[in-house]
Every structure is written in structure tokens, then in C-alpha cells.
Short mmCIF file of C-alpha atoms and ligand atoms in Angstrom, two decimals:
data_model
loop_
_atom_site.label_atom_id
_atom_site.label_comp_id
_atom_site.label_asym_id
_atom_site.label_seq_id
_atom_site.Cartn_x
_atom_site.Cartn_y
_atom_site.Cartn_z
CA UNK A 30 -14.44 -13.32 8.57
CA UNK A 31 -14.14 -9.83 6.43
CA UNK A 32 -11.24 -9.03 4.52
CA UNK A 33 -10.13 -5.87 4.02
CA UNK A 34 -8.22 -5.84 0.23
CA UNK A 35 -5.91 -2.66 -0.36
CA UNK A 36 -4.54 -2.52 -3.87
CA UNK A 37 -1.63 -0.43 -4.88
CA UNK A 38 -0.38 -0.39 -8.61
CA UNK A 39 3.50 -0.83 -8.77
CA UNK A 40 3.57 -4.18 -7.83
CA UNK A 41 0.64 -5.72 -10.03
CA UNK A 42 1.32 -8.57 -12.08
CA UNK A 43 3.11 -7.24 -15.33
CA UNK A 44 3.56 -3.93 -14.10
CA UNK A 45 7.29 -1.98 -14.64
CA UNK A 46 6.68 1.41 -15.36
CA UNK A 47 5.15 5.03 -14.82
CA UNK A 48 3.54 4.98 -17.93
CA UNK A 49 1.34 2.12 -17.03
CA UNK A 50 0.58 3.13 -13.50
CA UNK A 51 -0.14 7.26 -14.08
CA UNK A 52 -3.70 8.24 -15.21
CA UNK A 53 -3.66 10.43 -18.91
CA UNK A 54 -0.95 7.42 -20.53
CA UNK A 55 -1.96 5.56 -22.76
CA UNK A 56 -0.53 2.02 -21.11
CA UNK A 57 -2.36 2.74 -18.06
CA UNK A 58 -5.56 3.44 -19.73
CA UNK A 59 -5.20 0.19 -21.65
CA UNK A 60 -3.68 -2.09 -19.86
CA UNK A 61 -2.82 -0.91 -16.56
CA UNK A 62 -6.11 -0.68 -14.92
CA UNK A 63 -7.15 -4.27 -16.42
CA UNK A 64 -3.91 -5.88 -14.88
CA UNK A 65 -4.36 -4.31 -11.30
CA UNK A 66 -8.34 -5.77 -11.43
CA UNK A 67 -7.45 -8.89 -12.22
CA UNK A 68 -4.90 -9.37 -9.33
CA UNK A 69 -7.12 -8.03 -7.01
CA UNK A 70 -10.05 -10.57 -8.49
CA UNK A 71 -7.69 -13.20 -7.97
CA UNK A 72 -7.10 -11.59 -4.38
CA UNK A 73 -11.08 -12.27 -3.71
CA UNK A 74 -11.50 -15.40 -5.55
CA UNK A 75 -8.84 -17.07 -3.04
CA UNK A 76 -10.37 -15.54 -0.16
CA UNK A 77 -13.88 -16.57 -1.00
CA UNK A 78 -12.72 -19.90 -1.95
CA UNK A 79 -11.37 -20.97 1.94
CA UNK A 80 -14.32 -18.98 3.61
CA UNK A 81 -14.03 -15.29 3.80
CA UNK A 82 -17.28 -14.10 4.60
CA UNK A 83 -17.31 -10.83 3.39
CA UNK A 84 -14.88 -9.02 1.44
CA UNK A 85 -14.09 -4.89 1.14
CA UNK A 86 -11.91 -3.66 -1.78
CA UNK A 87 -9.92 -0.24 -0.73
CA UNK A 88 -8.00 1.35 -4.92
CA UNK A 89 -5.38 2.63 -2.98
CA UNK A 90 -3.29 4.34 -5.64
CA UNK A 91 -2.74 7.90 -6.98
CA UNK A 92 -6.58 9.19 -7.05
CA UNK A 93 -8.37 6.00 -6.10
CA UNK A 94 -10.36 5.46 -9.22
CA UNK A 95 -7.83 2.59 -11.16
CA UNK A 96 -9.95 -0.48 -10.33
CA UNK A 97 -12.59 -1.19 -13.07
CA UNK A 98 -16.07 -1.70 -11.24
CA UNK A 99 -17.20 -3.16 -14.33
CA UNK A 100 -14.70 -6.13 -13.89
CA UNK A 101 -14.23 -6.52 -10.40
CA UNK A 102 -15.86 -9.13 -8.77
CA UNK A 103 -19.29 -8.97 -8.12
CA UNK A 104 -19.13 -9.87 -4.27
CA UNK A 105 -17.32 -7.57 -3.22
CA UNK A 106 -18.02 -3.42 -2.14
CA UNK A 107 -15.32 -1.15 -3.48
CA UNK A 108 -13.95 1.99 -1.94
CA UNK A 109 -12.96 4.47 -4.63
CA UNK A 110 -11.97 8.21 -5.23
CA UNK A 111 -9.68 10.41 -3.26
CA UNK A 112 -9.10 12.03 -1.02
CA UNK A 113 -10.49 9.42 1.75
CA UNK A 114 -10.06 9.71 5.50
CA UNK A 115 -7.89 6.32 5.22
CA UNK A 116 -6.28 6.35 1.75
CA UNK A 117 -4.82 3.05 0.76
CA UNK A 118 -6.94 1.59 3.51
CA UNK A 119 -10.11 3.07 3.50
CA UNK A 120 -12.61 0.95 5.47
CA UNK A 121 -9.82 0.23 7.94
CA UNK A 122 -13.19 1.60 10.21
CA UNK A 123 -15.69 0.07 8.63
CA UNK A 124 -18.93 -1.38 10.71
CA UNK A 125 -18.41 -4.45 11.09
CA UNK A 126 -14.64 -3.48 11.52
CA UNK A 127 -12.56 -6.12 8.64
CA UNK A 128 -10.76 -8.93 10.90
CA UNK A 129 -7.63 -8.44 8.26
CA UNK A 130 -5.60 -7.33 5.65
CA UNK A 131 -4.55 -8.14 2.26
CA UNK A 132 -2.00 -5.81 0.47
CA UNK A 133 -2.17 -6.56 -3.00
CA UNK A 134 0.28 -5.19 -5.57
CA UNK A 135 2.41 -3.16 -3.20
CA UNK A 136 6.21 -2.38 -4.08
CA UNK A 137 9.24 -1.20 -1.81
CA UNK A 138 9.84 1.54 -0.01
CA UNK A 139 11.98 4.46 -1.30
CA UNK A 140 15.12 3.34 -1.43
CA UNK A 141 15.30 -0.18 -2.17
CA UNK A 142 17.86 -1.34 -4.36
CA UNK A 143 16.74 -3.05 -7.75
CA UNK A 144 12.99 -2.98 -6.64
CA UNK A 145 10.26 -1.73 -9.51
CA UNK A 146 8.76 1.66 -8.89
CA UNK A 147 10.69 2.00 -5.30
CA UNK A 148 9.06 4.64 -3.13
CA UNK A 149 7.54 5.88 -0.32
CA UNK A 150 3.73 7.99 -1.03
CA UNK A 151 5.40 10.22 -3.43
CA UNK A 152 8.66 9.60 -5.60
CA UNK A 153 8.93 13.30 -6.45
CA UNK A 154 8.59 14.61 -2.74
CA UNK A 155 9.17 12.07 -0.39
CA UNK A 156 12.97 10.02 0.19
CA UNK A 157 12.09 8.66 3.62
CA UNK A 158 9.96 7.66 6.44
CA UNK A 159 10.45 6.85 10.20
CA UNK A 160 7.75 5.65 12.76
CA UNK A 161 9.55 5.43 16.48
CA UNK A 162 12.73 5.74 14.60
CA UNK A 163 11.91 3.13 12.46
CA UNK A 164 12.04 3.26 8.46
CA UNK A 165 8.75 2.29 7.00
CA UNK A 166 7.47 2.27 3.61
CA UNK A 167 4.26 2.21 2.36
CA UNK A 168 3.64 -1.59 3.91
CA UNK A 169 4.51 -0.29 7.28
CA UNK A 170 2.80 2.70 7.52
CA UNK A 171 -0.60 0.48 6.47
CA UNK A 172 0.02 -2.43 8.22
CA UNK A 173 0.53 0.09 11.50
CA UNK A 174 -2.94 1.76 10.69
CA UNK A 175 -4.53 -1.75 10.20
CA UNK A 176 -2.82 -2.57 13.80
CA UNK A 177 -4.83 0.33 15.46
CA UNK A 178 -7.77 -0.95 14.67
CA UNK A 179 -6.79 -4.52 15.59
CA UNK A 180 -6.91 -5.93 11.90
CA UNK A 181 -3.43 -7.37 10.77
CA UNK A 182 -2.01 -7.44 7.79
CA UNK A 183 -2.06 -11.50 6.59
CA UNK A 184 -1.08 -11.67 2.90
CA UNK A 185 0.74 -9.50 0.64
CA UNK A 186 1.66 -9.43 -3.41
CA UNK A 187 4.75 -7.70 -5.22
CA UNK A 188 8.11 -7.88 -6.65
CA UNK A 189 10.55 -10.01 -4.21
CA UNK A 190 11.24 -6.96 -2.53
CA UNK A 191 8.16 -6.04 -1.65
CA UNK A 192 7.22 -9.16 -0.11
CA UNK A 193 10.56 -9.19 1.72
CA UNK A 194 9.72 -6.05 3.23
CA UNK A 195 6.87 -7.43 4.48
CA UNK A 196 8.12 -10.36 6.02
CA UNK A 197 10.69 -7.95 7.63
CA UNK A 198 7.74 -6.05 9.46
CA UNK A 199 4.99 -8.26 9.87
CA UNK A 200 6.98 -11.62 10.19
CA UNK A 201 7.40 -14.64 8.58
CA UNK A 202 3.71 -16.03 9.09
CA UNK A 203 2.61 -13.37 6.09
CA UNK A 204 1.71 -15.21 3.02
CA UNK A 205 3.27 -14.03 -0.18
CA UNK A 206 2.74 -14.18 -3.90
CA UNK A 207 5.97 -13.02 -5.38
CA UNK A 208 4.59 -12.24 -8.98
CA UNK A 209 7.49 -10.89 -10.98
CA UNK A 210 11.19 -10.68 -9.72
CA UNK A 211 12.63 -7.24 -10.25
CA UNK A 212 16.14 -6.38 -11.89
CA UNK A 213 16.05 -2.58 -11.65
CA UNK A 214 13.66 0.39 -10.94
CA UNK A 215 12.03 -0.09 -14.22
CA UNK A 216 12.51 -3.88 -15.29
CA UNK A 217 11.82 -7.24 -14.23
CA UNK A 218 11.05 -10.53 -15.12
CA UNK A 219 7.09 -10.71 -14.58
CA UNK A 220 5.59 -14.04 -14.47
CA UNK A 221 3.19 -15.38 -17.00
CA UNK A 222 -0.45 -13.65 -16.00
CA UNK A 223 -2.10 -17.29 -15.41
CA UNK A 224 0.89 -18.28 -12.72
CA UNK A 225 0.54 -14.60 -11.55
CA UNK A 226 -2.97 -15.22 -10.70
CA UNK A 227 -2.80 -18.67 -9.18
CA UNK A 228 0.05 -17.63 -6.91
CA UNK A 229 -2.45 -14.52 -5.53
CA UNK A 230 -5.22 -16.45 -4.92
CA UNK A 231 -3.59 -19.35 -3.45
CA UNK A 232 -1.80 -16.81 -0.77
CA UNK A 233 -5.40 -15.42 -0.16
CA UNK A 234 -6.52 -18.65 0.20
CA UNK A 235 -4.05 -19.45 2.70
CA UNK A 236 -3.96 -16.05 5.12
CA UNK A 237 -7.56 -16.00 5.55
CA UNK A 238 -7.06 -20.45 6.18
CA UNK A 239 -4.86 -19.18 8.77
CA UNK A 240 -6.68 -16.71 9.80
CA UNK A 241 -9.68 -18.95 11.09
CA UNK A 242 -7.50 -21.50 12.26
CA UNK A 243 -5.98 -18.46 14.99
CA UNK A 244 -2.79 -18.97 12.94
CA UNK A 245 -2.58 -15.46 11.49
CA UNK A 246 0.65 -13.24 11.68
CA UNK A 247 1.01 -10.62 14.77
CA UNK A 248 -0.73 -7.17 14.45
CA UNK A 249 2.10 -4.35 12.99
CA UNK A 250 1.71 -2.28 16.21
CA UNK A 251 3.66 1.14 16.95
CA UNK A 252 4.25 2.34 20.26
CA UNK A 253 2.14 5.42 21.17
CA UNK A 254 3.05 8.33 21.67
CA UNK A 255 3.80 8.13 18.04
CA UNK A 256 7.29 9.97 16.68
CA UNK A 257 6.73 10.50 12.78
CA UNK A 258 9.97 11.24 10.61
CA UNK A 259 9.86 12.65 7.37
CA UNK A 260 12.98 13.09 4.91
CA UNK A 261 12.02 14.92 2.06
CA UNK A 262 13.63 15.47 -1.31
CA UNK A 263 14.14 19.16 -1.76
CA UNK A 264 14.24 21.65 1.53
CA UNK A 265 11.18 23.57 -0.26
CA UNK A 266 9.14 20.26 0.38
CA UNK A 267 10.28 20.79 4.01
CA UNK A 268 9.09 24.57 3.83
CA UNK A 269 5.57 23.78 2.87
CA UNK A 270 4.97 20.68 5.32
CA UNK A 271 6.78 22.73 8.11
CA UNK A 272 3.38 24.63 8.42
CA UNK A 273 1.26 21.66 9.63
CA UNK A 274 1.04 22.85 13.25
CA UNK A 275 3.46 21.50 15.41
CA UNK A 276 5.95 20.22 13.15
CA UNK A 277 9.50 20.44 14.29
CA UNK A 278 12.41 21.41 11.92
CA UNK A 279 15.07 19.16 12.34
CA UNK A 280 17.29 19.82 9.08
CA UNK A 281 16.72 21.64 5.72
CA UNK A 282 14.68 18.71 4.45
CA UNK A 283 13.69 16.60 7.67
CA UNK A 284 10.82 17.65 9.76
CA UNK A 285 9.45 15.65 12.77
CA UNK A 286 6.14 14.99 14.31
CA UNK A 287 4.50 13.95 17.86
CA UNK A 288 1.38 12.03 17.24
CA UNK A 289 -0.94 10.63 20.13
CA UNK A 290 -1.59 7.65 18.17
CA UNK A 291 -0.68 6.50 14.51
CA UNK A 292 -4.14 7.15 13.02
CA UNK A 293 -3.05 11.15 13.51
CA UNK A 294 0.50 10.46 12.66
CA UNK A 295 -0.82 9.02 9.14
CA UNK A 296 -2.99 11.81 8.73
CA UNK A 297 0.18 14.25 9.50
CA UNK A 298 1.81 12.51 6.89
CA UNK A 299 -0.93 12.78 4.45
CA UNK A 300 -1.04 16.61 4.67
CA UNK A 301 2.86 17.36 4.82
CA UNK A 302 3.26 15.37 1.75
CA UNK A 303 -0.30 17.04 0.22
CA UNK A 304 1.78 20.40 1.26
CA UNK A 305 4.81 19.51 -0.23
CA UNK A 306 4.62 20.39 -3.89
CA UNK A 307 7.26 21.20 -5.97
ZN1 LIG B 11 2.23 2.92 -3.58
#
């Protein structure tokens, strides 16, 4: 069985803030990049531990390069830098293709009340996203891409909100490790590290358990054709992504997009947002 790990940053273990998830601070630099490696360690030790036979490590936030080779697990390939064709998921297409996926330190989508470090892709640019009419955050639109390529999404690690969002989309068969509980945007009560840890590797340990037993949670799939909705924040975001080709202006700051599947309506969604600058 291979195990496809995609790591975000806002909902690592400890984690509350910009400043220790955004490259050139100081708190990222020295403690931000150590706390997302050890989750994801913890990730692969749980997944090694109940039989994983091969596991693939995707950095999936800001530019890719947060994970500390130098720390990470020794077993394990790592997919860094950016851009890559798949973003948080890169090696989604990987030969042999992973059997499933593990979202580790993921956070809300924009929006979500009391969540840490809500958003959706990008907090300045982006305030919502619909696939097939459906909101989706950064879990969905993942777990969706996973789904294409027949991998779903089994375990996932975050605030409480996070991990309720995933339940919400992939259903209640996901195994969580709730690893701090969040009381606003930019607080919450984290968990000591060591419970942190335990609680990650014993929800690996569990999906991929599940995962060999044919007990694993039901692939995220979207309906093709694929109708992408984006809301952005400012109409001059809506300007600049209106000139990916056949984008449709819907209001000053929504545009909408007909994809033929949802590997093109990610990559849409890549570029508007790439587009979209201030
Ligand atoms: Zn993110």
C-alpha cells in the first residue's frame, strides 16, 4: 500500500499565526518548519507502523520548500518546490499511482468561524470556492483531485474545524487527529507536542489499518463536466483571472468556469488565483 502524505502549515501542531507559517519571519524560520516536520514524521511513523509499504511526502504550502529534508524521515521521497503540476498533492500521478491520502496539518476553508488561519489558497485574493455548486475549501478541492485518480483521502490533522470539514466531505469513516482546538483566527489551545504526535500517528496508523482491511472512506468524487466557482476579494482580482480563456463573468468579483474534468478545473483555479494579484 503507498501513501500519499500532503502537508499544509496552518493546522500543524502548535501553529496560530502568519508569522510562523510565512517564509522571511523569524518564527517560521525557527520554529515553524521544525513543527510541520515533525507532524508529518509522526504522519509516516503511524503509517509504517500498521504496514504502509511505501510512503510519498507532497510540502504543500506557500512555495513548497517548508519541510526540512534533513529531519524528515528517512523512508520516505519528498516532493518539494513550486510551482508543481499538482501543488498540495504532487504525486497524486505518481507510477505506481499512491492507493491514498493523508492530509496533514490542513485548516478550514475561508470563512469558517473561530478556525486558525481560515482560508481558501489565498487569504488576500480568494473569499470562496464552489465545485458543482458546492463550497469547498482547500480539503475538498484535494480530496476531489485525489478522487480522479482513484486515491481517497483516509486521514486528516487540524484544528476541530478542519477535521470537521473533512468529515463533512469525505464522511465519517476519515480518521482524525484533532491537535489543538481553535478559539479565533489567531488563537487556540494547542495540545502538548508529545499528545500532538501520538494522536497523528495513531490516525495514520488506523486509515491505512482500514485501508487494507477494504474499510477505507469513499473516494471525494465531483461530477464531470466540472462547474468551478470563484468569489474573489476585490473585483480587480476578478479582472486579472477573467483572462484565463473561457472564464465567464458572473459579478464584479465572481467568475465561473467549465472544466471537462476536475484535474483542469484545479489547474483553472491555480492560474486565476496566480493572476489575481493585488
Ligand atoms: Zn493551506
Amino acid at each position: 500500500m503507498k501513501l500519499l502524505i500532503s502537508a499544509d502549515m496552518e493546522g500543524i501542531s502548535g501553529i496560530v499565526d502568519w508569522e510562523q507559517v510565512t517564509p522571511g519571519h523569524v518564527e517560521y524560520q525557527s520554529r515553524g518548519r521544525q513543527l510541520m516536520t515533525d507532524d508529518v514524521n509522526a504522519a509516516i511513523q503511524g503509517a509504517f507502523e500498521s504496514g504502509a509499504d511505501e510512503v510519498l511526502v507532497s510540502d504543500g504550502h506557500w512555495n513548497a520548500r517548508n519541510i526540512l529534508i534533513e529531519e524528515l524521515d528517512s523512508r520516505v521521497r519528498l516532493n518539494s518546490g513550486s510551482p508543481s503540476p499538482f501543488a498540495m498533492l504532487q504525486g497524486i500521478d505518481d507510477q505506481p499511482p499512491p492507493d491514498a491520502v493523508m492530509l496533514v496539518g490542513y485548516h478550514g476553508m475561508s470563512g469558517t468561524k473561530k478556525a486558525v488561519l481560515d482560508h481558501t489558497w489565498s487569504d488576500t485574493r480568494v473569499r470562496s470556492v464552489f465545485l458543482n455548486g458546492r463550497a469547498v475549501g482547500e480539503i475538498g478541492l484535494n480530496a476531489a483531485v485525489a478522487a480522479h485518480y482513484g486515491a481517497p483521502v483516509v486521514a486528516l490533522t487540524g484544528d476541530q474545524h478542519a477535521c470537521e470539514e473533512g468529515m463533512n466531505m469525505i464522511g465519517p469513516e476519515l480518521e482524525i487527529a484533532v491537535v489543538k482546538n481553535a478559539t479565533g483566527r489567531f488563537a487556540a489551545q494547542c495540545l502538548p507536542l508529545g499528545e500532538a504526535r501520538h494522536k497523528i500517528c495513531e490516525a495514520a496508523a488506523r486509515a491505512v489499518i482500514k485501508f487494507r482491511e477494504g474499510k477505507a472512506p469513499p473516494r471525494f468524487a465531483v461530477a464531470a463536466p466540472v462547474q468551478l466557482a470563484v468569489e474573489f476579494v476585490y473585483t480587480q482580482h476578478a479582472d486579472r483571472a477573467y483572462l484565463i480563456p473561457g472564464a465567464e463573468r458572473v459579478t464584479g468579483t465572481r467568475l465561473e468556469y467549465t472544466a471537462p474534468d476536475i484535474v483542469t478545473a484545479h489547474r483553472a483555479f491555480r492560474a486565476m488565483t496566480m493572476l489575481a494579484r493585488d
